[in-house]
């Protein structure tokens, strides 16, 4: 007998689906699709040998908590949240210049710190565990087929498809990977799936650089570092964040804006070369320079990149579709990358479930419904970037004074009610049979 929370109306045709990437989007889509129709065959392929446990702190804003609530996973996410209690602007002597508190998840406040802050690896772990647990429960249901499987240490080398499908897949090992009704590219900003869909030239053109370089790494915490994030604005258009969050290790985010030929070159070289390039850039830095340089040398989770946004005219081609950063990464400077990825996973799963017997309509609807969200969440005023990346000491002083004024202004002003109904503007998909739908 099929349980009440498994779809019994609407789409009846099971799909054979390949998802490339086991980050945020991959496990989320698998969980949603399988909850709606237990007869789907879903394979998630991940290039790494395991789930990537490393990664910096992320936050969940706007629609994201409501989607997780629908999935029945919000309490699990809350249990993983770190203890970050605000953001402090400091000077070169580590003296507080300004302080901003925690912003509710449905507000885009002045602070870095949101209501739901957690490590990326922990969030991916929640989604992965939930997908595996659900698949285990579904195995006893009549009509269950292959279900869900994860394949690690493998990726896609070639896609052969026609407008009406199916898609024939060749793995990077050279083996024939099978025939699928749909391939979902959830493999990040540097998506191989996107390159196979649109070609190298078009895929490269979809990356719109912000002129910012970023390095992310973890360093050992120090005594009494506490739970407050800090930001230091430096001359030379540089800035650095530290995020201790009451943990043994502190996350470091180092950004600089401008043309740095040595950094452009290092991205095509080894991790050791990238570390050396960023260590050299830190020479002359006036706040915790030695700590950061030693941390870069010893860390095992160093990641550097040129920041930008992914902008495409279309999110799908034939029977291959992109979701998350692979199709519309907004860059870390929006603070909305994870939210947009989760929103994309929810919308794609909803449209596939609602129109699964008409794949073309499902993919077109997904694209059309995501476009307004993408346009909104990719907005970064160029004046805002010019404001925080400054060159001279007088400009740093003025920026710090401006931060002080903003912090005082934010505490003096009464709390304004949020004018955007993030729950209300979510597309509704009763076909997904999520928590609040089954309780109606």
Short mmCIF file of C-alpha atoms in Angstrom, two decimals:
data_model
loop_
_atom_site.label_atom_id
_atom_site.label_comp_id
_atom_site.label_asym_id
_atom_site.label_seq_id
_atom_site.Cartn_x
_atom_site.Cartn_y
_atom_site.Cartn_z
CA UNK A 1 0.00 0.00 0.00
CA UNK A 2 1.28 3.47 -0.87
CA UNK A 3 1.54 5.81 2.16
CA UNK A 4 -0.52 9.00 2.17
CA UNK A 5 2.54 11.19 1.71
CA UNK A 6 3.45 9.57 -1.61
CA UNK A 7 1.92 11.02 -4.77
CA UNK A 8 -1.09 9.13 -6.11
CA UNK A 9 -2.34 11.72 -8.61
CA UNK A 10 -0.71 13.77 -11.35
CA UNK A 11 2.52 12.44 -12.81
CA UNK A 12 2.53 8.65 -13.08
CA UNK A 13 5.44 8.10 -15.46
CA UNK A 14 8.65 7.35 -13.57
CA UNK A 15 11.73 9.16 -14.84
CA UNK A 16 15.32 8.02 -15.09
CA UNK A 17 17.26 11.08 -13.92
CA UNK A 18 20.97 11.86 -13.64
CA UNK A 19 22.01 14.70 -11.33
CA UNK A 20 25.59 15.93 -11.72
CA UNK A 21 26.85 17.27 -8.40
CA UNK A 22 26.16 16.36 -4.77
CA UNK A 23 26.30 19.84 -3.29
CA UNK A 24 23.19 21.70 -2.13
CA UNK A 25 20.98 21.28 -5.21
CA UNK A 26 21.60 17.61 -6.03
CA UNK A 27 20.40 16.00 -2.78
CA UNK A 28 17.61 18.59 -2.43
CA UNK A 29 16.15 17.83 -5.88
CA UNK A 30 16.45 14.08 -5.31
CA UNK A 31 14.64 14.34 -1.96
CA UNK A 32 11.80 16.39 -3.46
CA UNK A 33 11.32 14.29 -6.60
CA UNK A 34 11.40 10.96 -4.81
CA UNK A 35 8.98 12.19 -2.18
CA UNK A 36 6.55 13.04 -4.97
CA UNK A 37 6.99 9.81 -6.95
CA UNK A 38 8.75 6.84 -5.37
CA UNK A 39 9.13 5.14 -8.78
CA UNK A 40 11.73 7.60 -10.09
CA UNK A 41 15.24 6.28 -10.68
CA UNK A 42 17.67 8.99 -9.56
CA UNK A 43 21.46 8.84 -9.80
CA UNK A 44 23.59 11.58 -8.25
CA UNK A 45 27.13 11.72 -9.56
CA UNK A 46 29.83 13.51 -7.57
CA UNK A 47 33.36 14.13 -8.84
CA UNK A 48 34.86 13.89 -5.34
CA UNK A 49 35.48 10.59 -3.61
CA UNK A 50 33.11 11.64 -0.78
CA UNK A 51 30.81 14.49 0.10
CA UNK A 52 32.87 17.66 0.45
CA UNK A 53 32.87 18.31 4.20
CA UNK A 54 34.93 21.49 3.86
CA UNK A 55 33.55 24.85 2.88
CA UNK A 56 32.89 28.18 4.48
CA UNK A 57 29.97 29.42 6.49
CA UNK A 58 26.71 30.01 4.61
CA UNK A 59 23.43 31.59 5.54
CA UNK A 60 19.82 30.87 4.65
CA UNK A 61 17.58 33.83 3.93
CA UNK A 62 14.28 34.87 2.42
CA UNK A 63 12.56 31.84 0.84
CA UNK A 64 15.11 29.24 2.01
CA UNK A 65 13.80 28.63 5.57
CA UNK A 66 10.26 28.25 4.26
CA UNK A 67 11.36 25.67 1.67
CA UNK A 68 13.20 23.71 4.36
CA UNK A 69 10.11 23.91 6.55
CA UNK A 70 8.07 22.43 3.71
CA UNK A 71 10.65 19.66 3.36
CA UNK A 72 10.42 18.93 7.09
CA UNK A 73 14.13 19.69 7.54
CA UNK A 74 14.16 23.10 9.22
CA UNK A 75 14.65 21.71 12.74
CA UNK A 76 17.63 19.66 11.54
CA UNK A 77 19.15 22.77 10.01
CA UNK A 78 18.58 24.79 13.18
CA UNK A 79 20.44 22.12 15.15
CA UNK A 80 23.48 22.64 12.90
CA UNK A 81 23.56 26.44 13.13
CA UNK A 82 26.72 28.04 14.46
CA UNK A 83 26.85 30.71 17.14
CA UNK A 84 27.65 33.91 15.27
CA UNK A 85 26.28 36.85 17.26
CA UNK A 86 27.07 39.79 15.00
CA UNK A 87 29.65 41.60 12.88
CA UNK A 88 32.30 43.99 14.19
CA UNK A 89 34.20 46.48 12.04
CA UNK A 90 37.72 46.85 13.45
CA UNK A 91 40.76 49.04 12.83
CA UNK A 92 44.39 47.97 12.48
CA UNK A 93 44.73 47.82 16.29
CA UNK A 94 41.71 45.48 16.57
CA UNK A 95 39.60 48.20 18.16
CA UNK A 96 35.89 48.17 17.45
CA UNK A 97 34.77 50.82 14.98
CA UNK A 98 31.17 49.64 14.52
CA UNK A 99 28.95 46.71 15.44
CA UNK A 100 25.99 45.15 13.65
CA UNK A 101 23.80 42.47 15.20
CA UNK A 102 21.97 39.46 13.80
CA UNK A 103 19.50 40.05 10.97
CA UNK A 104 16.28 38.00 10.76
CA UNK A 105 16.28 35.55 7.85
CA UNK A 106 13.55 37.47 6.00
CA UNK A 107 15.37 40.81 6.09
CA UNK A 108 18.28 42.03 3.99
CA UNK A 109 19.90 44.04 6.76
CA UNK A 110 23.22 45.86 7.02
CA UNK A 111 24.96 42.99 8.77
CA UNK A 112 26.79 39.92 7.49
CA UNK A 113 25.18 37.74 10.15
CA UNK A 114 21.80 36.16 9.47
CA UNK A 115 19.42 34.19 11.67
CA UNK A 116 20.45 30.87 10.07
CA UNK A 117 24.25 30.56 9.85
CA UNK A 118 25.85 27.15 9.37
CA UNK A 119 28.80 25.45 7.72
CA UNK A 120 28.28 24.42 4.11
CA UNK A 121 29.38 20.85 4.80
CA UNK A 122 26.86 20.50 7.61
CA UNK A 123 24.03 21.76 5.39
CA UNK A 124 24.92 19.41 2.55
CA UNK A 125 25.09 16.62 5.13
CA UNK A 126 21.54 17.34 6.28
CA UNK A 127 20.23 17.15 2.71
CA UNK A 128 22.25 14.03 1.89
CA UNK A 129 21.15 12.18 5.05
CA UNK A 130 17.51 13.12 4.47
CA UNK A 131 17.62 11.81 0.90
CA UNK A 132 19.18 8.50 2.00
CA UNK A 133 16.74 8.05 4.90
CA UNK A 134 13.76 8.71 2.64
CA UNK A 135 15.03 6.26 0.02
CA UNK A 136 15.45 3.58 2.69
CA UNK A 137 11.83 4.04 3.80
CA UNK A 138 10.54 3.91 0.23
CA UNK A 139 12.20 0.57 -0.56
CA UNK A 140 9.32 -1.33 1.02
CA UNK A 141 6.71 0.32 -1.22
CA UNK A 142 5.26 -1.58 -4.16
CA UNK A 143 6.55 -0.16 -7.43
CA UNK A 144 9.88 0.99 -6.01
CA UNK A 145 12.60 0.46 -8.61
CA UNK A 146 16.25 1.43 -8.43
CA UNK A 147 15.41 4.44 -6.30
CA UNK A 148 18.25 6.76 -5.35
CA UNK A 149 21.95 6.04 -5.66
CA UNK A 150 25.07 8.17 -5.24
CA UNK A 151 28.16 7.58 -7.38
CA UNK A 152 31.37 9.17 -6.09
CA UNK A 153 34.68 9.66 -7.86
CA UNK A 154 33.11 9.92 -11.31
CA UNK A 155 31.79 12.63 -13.57
CA UNK A 156 30.30 13.10 -17.03
CA UNK A 157 32.55 13.39 -20.06
CA UNK A 158 30.00 13.53 -22.88
CA UNK A 159 26.28 14.09 -23.43
CA UNK A 160 24.47 12.91 -26.56
CA UNK A 161 20.89 14.11 -26.76
CA UNK A 162 18.02 15.02 -29.05
CA UNK A 163 15.29 17.62 -28.44
CA UNK A 164 12.82 15.02 -27.20
CA UNK A 165 15.41 12.92 -25.37
CA UNK A 166 16.65 10.64 -24.09
CA UNK A 167 20.22 11.62 -23.13
CA UNK A 168 23.08 9.16 -23.57
CA UNK A 169 25.88 9.75 -21.08
CA UNK A 170 29.56 8.81 -21.20
CA UNK A 171 31.50 8.91 -17.93
CA UNK A 172 34.97 10.42 -17.51
CA UNK A 173 36.32 6.89 -17.12
CA UNK A 174 35.26 6.24 -20.72
CA UNK A 175 32.46 3.90 -19.71
CA UNK A 176 28.97 4.23 -21.12
CA UNK A 177 26.97 5.77 -18.28
CA UNK A 178 23.49 4.94 -19.43
CA UNK A 179 20.43 6.55 -20.97
CA UNK A 180 18.43 9.14 -19.04
CA UNK A 181 15.17 11.00 -19.49
CA UNK A 182 16.74 14.09 -17.92
CA UNK A 183 20.21 15.28 -16.89
CA UNK A 184 20.39 17.99 -14.22
CA UNK A 185 23.61 20.00 -13.98
CA UNK A 186 24.16 20.98 -10.34
CA UNK A 187 27.93 21.16 -10.55
CA UNK A 188 28.67 24.74 -9.56
CA UNK A 189 30.01 27.92 -11.09
CA UNK A 190 32.63 26.10 -13.19
CA UNK A 191 30.02 23.61 -14.44
CA UNK A 192 31.23 20.98 -16.93
CA UNK A 193 27.59 20.25 -17.70
CA UNK A 194 27.09 23.84 -18.85
CA UNK A 195 30.12 23.57 -21.15
CA UNK A 196 28.80 20.35 -22.69
CA UNK A 197 25.37 21.91 -23.21
CA UNK A 198 26.34 25.22 -24.79
CA UNK A 199 29.98 24.81 -25.81
CA UNK A 200 33.18 26.21 -24.31
CA UNK A 201 32.80 29.70 -25.78
CA UNK A 202 29.19 30.30 -24.71
CA UNK A 203 29.82 28.82 -21.27
CA UNK A 204 32.84 31.07 -20.72
CA UNK A 205 30.83 34.10 -21.88
CA UNK A 206 28.18 33.35 -19.24
CA UNK A 207 30.67 34.26 -16.50
CA UNK A 208 30.45 37.99 -15.72
CA UNK A 209 33.42 38.96 -13.51
CA UNK A 210 33.01 41.46 -10.69
CA UNK A 211 36.69 42.37 -10.74
CA UNK A 212 37.14 40.79 -7.30
CA UNK A 213 39.47 38.00 -6.23
CA UNK A 214 38.63 35.89 -3.20
CA UNK A 215 40.41 33.36 -0.99
CA UNK A 216 38.66 31.18 1.59
CA UNK A 217 40.43 29.14 4.25
CA UNK A 218 40.30 28.03 7.87
CA UNK A 219 42.86 28.80 10.58
CA UNK A 220 43.16 27.72 14.21
CA UNK A 221 41.08 29.81 16.57
CA UNK A 222 42.69 31.94 19.26
CA UNK A 223 41.78 32.38 22.90
CA UNK A 224 38.69 34.51 23.56
CA UNK A 225 38.00 35.00 19.85
CA UNK A 226 34.36 34.37 20.70
CA UNK A 227 31.32 34.39 18.47
CA UNK A 228 31.53 37.75 16.70
CA UNK A 229 32.61 38.02 13.08
CA UNK A 230 35.04 40.80 12.23
CA UNK A 231 35.81 42.77 9.09
CA UNK A 232 38.87 44.90 8.42
CA UNK A 233 38.98 47.33 5.49
CA UNK A 234 42.49 47.89 4.13
CA UNK A 235 44.21 50.18 1.69
CA UNK A 236 44.88 48.76 -1.75
CA UNK A 237 41.20 47.82 -2.14
CA UNK A 238 41.43 44.83 0.19
CA UNK A 239 39.19 43.51 2.95
CA UNK A 240 39.14 40.46 5.19
CA UNK A 241 36.47 38.77 7.30
CA UNK A 242 37.04 36.39 10.20
CA UNK A 243 34.21 34.16 11.40
CA UNK A 244 35.06 32.23 14.59
CA UNK A 245 31.47 31.37 15.62
CA UNK A 246 32.68 29.83 18.90
CA UNK A 247 34.41 27.00 17.02
CA UNK A 248 37.95 25.57 17.27
CA UNK A 249 38.72 26.96 13.81
CA UNK A 250 38.08 30.39 12.35
CA UNK A 251 36.90 30.92 8.80
CA UNK A 252 38.75 33.59 6.83
CA UNK A 253 37.42 35.34 3.73
CA UNK A 254 39.96 37.58 1.98
CA UNK A 255 38.87 39.78 -0.93
CA UNK A 256 40.63 42.28 -3.15
CA UNK A 257 39.43 44.28 -6.11
CA UNK A 258 41.41 45.24 -9.17
CA UNK A 259 43.76 43.82 -11.78
CA UNK A 260 46.29 41.41 -10.30
CA UNK A 261 48.05 39.51 -13.08
CA UNK A 262 49.74 37.13 -10.64
CA UNK A 263 46.34 36.05 -9.33
CA UNK A 264 44.85 35.58 -12.79
CA UNK A 265 47.74 33.26 -13.60
CA UNK A 266 47.68 31.30 -10.35
CA UNK A 267 44.13 29.98 -10.82
CA UNK A 268 45.47 27.71 -13.57
CA UNK A 269 48.26 26.43 -11.34
CA UNK A 270 48.57 24.20 -8.27
CA UNK A 271 47.06 24.95 -4.86
CA UNK A 272 50.60 25.61 -3.61
CA UNK A 273 51.06 28.27 -6.31
CA UNK A 274 47.73 29.85 -5.43
CA UNK A 275 48.68 29.94 -1.75
CA UNK A 276 51.99 31.59 -2.60
CA UNK A 277 50.29 34.25 -4.72
CA UNK A 278 47.81 35.23 -2.01
CA UNK A 279 50.48 35.09 0.71
CA UNK A 280 52.52 37.61 -1.28
CA UNK A 281 49.48 39.87 -1.71
CA UNK A 282 49.13 39.97 2.10
CA UNK A 283 52.60 41.49 2.56
CA UNK A 284 52.09 44.88 4.18
CA UNK A 285 48.59 44.00 5.43
CA UNK A 286 48.04 45.83 8.73
CA UNK A 287 45.75 43.44 10.63
CA UNK A 288 46.70 39.88 11.67
CA UNK A 289 49.03 39.54 8.68
CA UNK A 290 51.29 36.91 10.25
CA UNK A 291 48.32 34.84 11.40
CA UNK A 292 46.74 34.86 7.95
CA UNK A 293 49.97 34.09 6.10
CA UNK A 294 50.82 31.18 8.40
CA UNK A 295 47.22 30.01 8.14
CA UNK A 296 47.32 29.93 4.34
CA UNK A 297 50.51 27.88 4.45
CA UNK A 298 49.15 25.25 6.86
CA UNK A 299 45.46 25.03 5.94
CA UNK A 300 44.11 22.05 4.02
CA UNK A 301 40.92 23.74 2.80
CA UNK A 302 42.31 26.70 0.84
CA UNK A 303 40.13 27.78 -2.07
CA UNK A 304 40.69 30.79 -4.32
CA UNK A 305 38.66 32.12 -7.22
CA UNK A 306 37.80 35.12 -9.31
CA UNK A 307 34.34 36.25 -8.28
CA UNK A 308 31.56 36.72 -10.78
CA UNK A 309 28.02 35.86 -11.73
CA UNK A 310 26.63 33.29 -14.15
CA UNK A 311 24.13 34.79 -16.57
CA UNK A 312 22.45 32.69 -19.26
CA UNK A 313 19.64 33.38 -21.71
CA UNK A 314 18.24 29.90 -21.13
CA UNK A 315 18.67 27.31 -18.38
CA UNK A 316 18.06 24.20 -20.46
CA UNK A 317 18.81 22.60 -23.78
CA UNK A 318 16.83 19.62 -24.99
CA UNK A 319 16.73 17.32 -21.95
CA UNK A 320 19.57 18.81 -19.93
CA UNK A 321 18.92 21.59 -17.39
CA UNK A 322 21.01 23.69 -15.01
CA UNK A 323 20.23 24.54 -11.40
CA UNK A 324 22.00 26.62 -8.75
CA UNK A 325 25.41 28.19 -9.34
CA UNK A 326 25.87 26.30 -12.62
CA UNK A 327 22.98 28.25 -14.13
CA UNK A 328 22.70 31.50 -12.15
CA UNK A 329 25.36 31.82 -9.44
CA UNK A 330 24.91 35.31 -7.96
CA UNK A 331 28.40 35.46 -6.28
CA UNK A 332 29.14 35.45 -2.54
CA UNK A 333 28.74 39.24 -2.39
CA UNK A 334 24.97 38.94 -2.61
CA UNK A 335 24.81 36.57 0.37
CA UNK A 336 22.02 34.77 -1.48
CA UNK A 337 23.73 31.97 -3.39
CA UNK A 338 22.47 29.15 -1.19
CA UNK A 339 18.98 30.61 -1.03
CA UNK A 340 18.79 30.93 -4.82
CA UNK A 341 20.13 27.39 -5.27
CA UNK A 342 17.54 25.92 -2.90
CA UNK A 343 14.80 27.96 -4.58
CA UNK A 344 15.89 26.59 -7.95
CA UNK A 345 15.90 23.01 -6.69
CA UNK A 346 12.40 23.43 -5.25
CA UNK A 347 11.02 25.06 -8.42
CA UNK A 348 12.57 22.53 -10.80
CA UNK A 349 11.30 19.59 -8.75
CA UNK A 350 7.87 21.19 -8.55
CA UNK A 351 7.58 21.77 -12.28
CA UNK A 352 8.85 18.29 -13.13
CA UNK A 353 6.27 16.79 -10.81
CA UNK A 354 3.46 19.00 -12.06
CA UNK A 355 4.24 18.57 -15.78
CA UNK A 356 6.37 15.42 -15.79
CA UNK A 357 4.56 13.93 -18.76
CA UNK A 358 5.44 17.07 -20.74
CA UNK A 359 9.13 17.62 -20.08
CA UNK A 360 9.42 20.62 -22.39
CA UNK A 361 6.65 22.48 -20.58
CA UNK A 362 8.16 21.62 -17.19
CA UNK A 363 11.57 23.01 -18.16
CA UNK A 364 10.12 26.14 -19.76
CA UNK A 365 8.01 26.84 -16.67
CA UNK A 366 11.02 26.32 -14.41
CA UNK A 367 13.04 28.82 -16.42
CA UNK A 368 10.24 31.39 -16.55
CA UNK A 369 9.49 31.17 -12.83
CA UNK A 370 13.15 31.45 -11.87
CA UNK A 371 13.97 34.47 -14.06
CA UNK A 372 12.45 37.12 -11.72
CA UNK A 373 14.23 35.61 -8.71
CA UNK A 374 17.53 35.44 -10.58
CA UNK A 375 17.25 39.05 -11.72
CA UNK A 376 16.44 40.23 -8.19
CA UNK A 377 19.07 38.19 -6.37
CA UNK A 378 21.91 39.00 -8.77
CA UNK A 379 21.64 42.73 -8.16
CA UNK A 380 24.88 44.20 -6.83
CA UNK A 381 25.11 48.01 -7.15
CA UNK A 382 28.57 48.94 -8.46
CA UNK A 383 28.55 51.90 -6.07
CA UNK A 384 28.34 49.48 -3.14
CA UNK A 385 31.49 47.67 -4.28
CA UNK A 386 33.33 50.96 -4.80
CA UNK A 387 32.32 52.00 -1.29
CA UNK A 388 33.86 49.02 0.52
CA UNK A 389 36.98 48.54 -1.65
CA UNK A 390 39.05 51.68 -1.11
CA UNK A 391 42.65 52.57 -1.94
CA UNK A 392 44.00 55.17 0.48
CA UNK A 393 44.24 55.66 4.25
CA UNK A 394 41.89 58.67 4.21
CA UNK A 395 39.36 56.59 2.29
CA UNK A 396 39.63 53.76 4.85
CA UNK A 397 39.09 56.30 7.65
CA UNK A 398 36.00 57.69 5.92
CA UNK A 399 34.64 54.18 5.32
CA UNK A 400 35.06 53.31 9.00
CA UNK A 401 33.28 56.51 10.03
CA UNK A 402 30.46 55.70 7.64
CA UNK A 403 30.18 52.22 9.17
CA UNK A 404 30.02 53.78 12.65
CA UNK A 405 27.19 56.09 11.58
CA UNK A 406 25.28 53.20 10.00
CA UNK A 407 25.64 51.06 13.12
CA UNK A 408 24.31 53.83 15.37
CA UNK A 409 21.52 54.62 12.94
CA UNK A 410 20.43 50.97 12.78
CA UNK A 411 20.11 50.73 16.59
CA UNK A 412 18.24 54.03 16.92
CA UNK A 413 15.66 53.34 14.24
CA UNK A 414 12.58 51.26 15.14
CA UNK A 415 12.41 47.80 13.59
CA UNK A 416 10.47 47.99 10.34
CA UNK A 417 8.18 45.16 9.37
CA UNK A 418 9.34 43.21 6.34
CA UNK A 419 7.40 44.28 3.25
CA UNK A 420 8.10 41.13 1.21
CA UNK A 421 6.08 37.99 1.89
CA UNK A 422 8.76 35.41 1.09
CA UNK A 423 6.55 32.50 2.04
CA UNK A 424 3.64 33.83 0.02
CA UNK A 425 5.61 34.37 -3.18
CA UNK A 426 6.93 30.81 -3.28
CA UNK A 427 5.37 28.82 -6.14
CA UNK A 428 2.94 26.28 -4.73
CA UNK A 429 3.28 22.63 -5.71
CA UNK A 430 0.78 20.42 -3.88
CA UNK A 431 2.02 17.62 -6.17
CA UNK A 432 5.25 17.52 -4.15
CA UNK A 433 3.29 16.43 -1.08
CA UNK A 434 5.41 18.44 1.33
CA UNK A 435 4.81 18.96 5.05
CA UNK A 436 2.49 21.93 5.05
CA UNK A 437 0.61 20.57 2.02
CA UNK A 438 -0.15 17.22 3.69
CA UNK A 439 -1.35 19.01 6.81
CA UNK A 440 -3.94 21.12 4.97
#
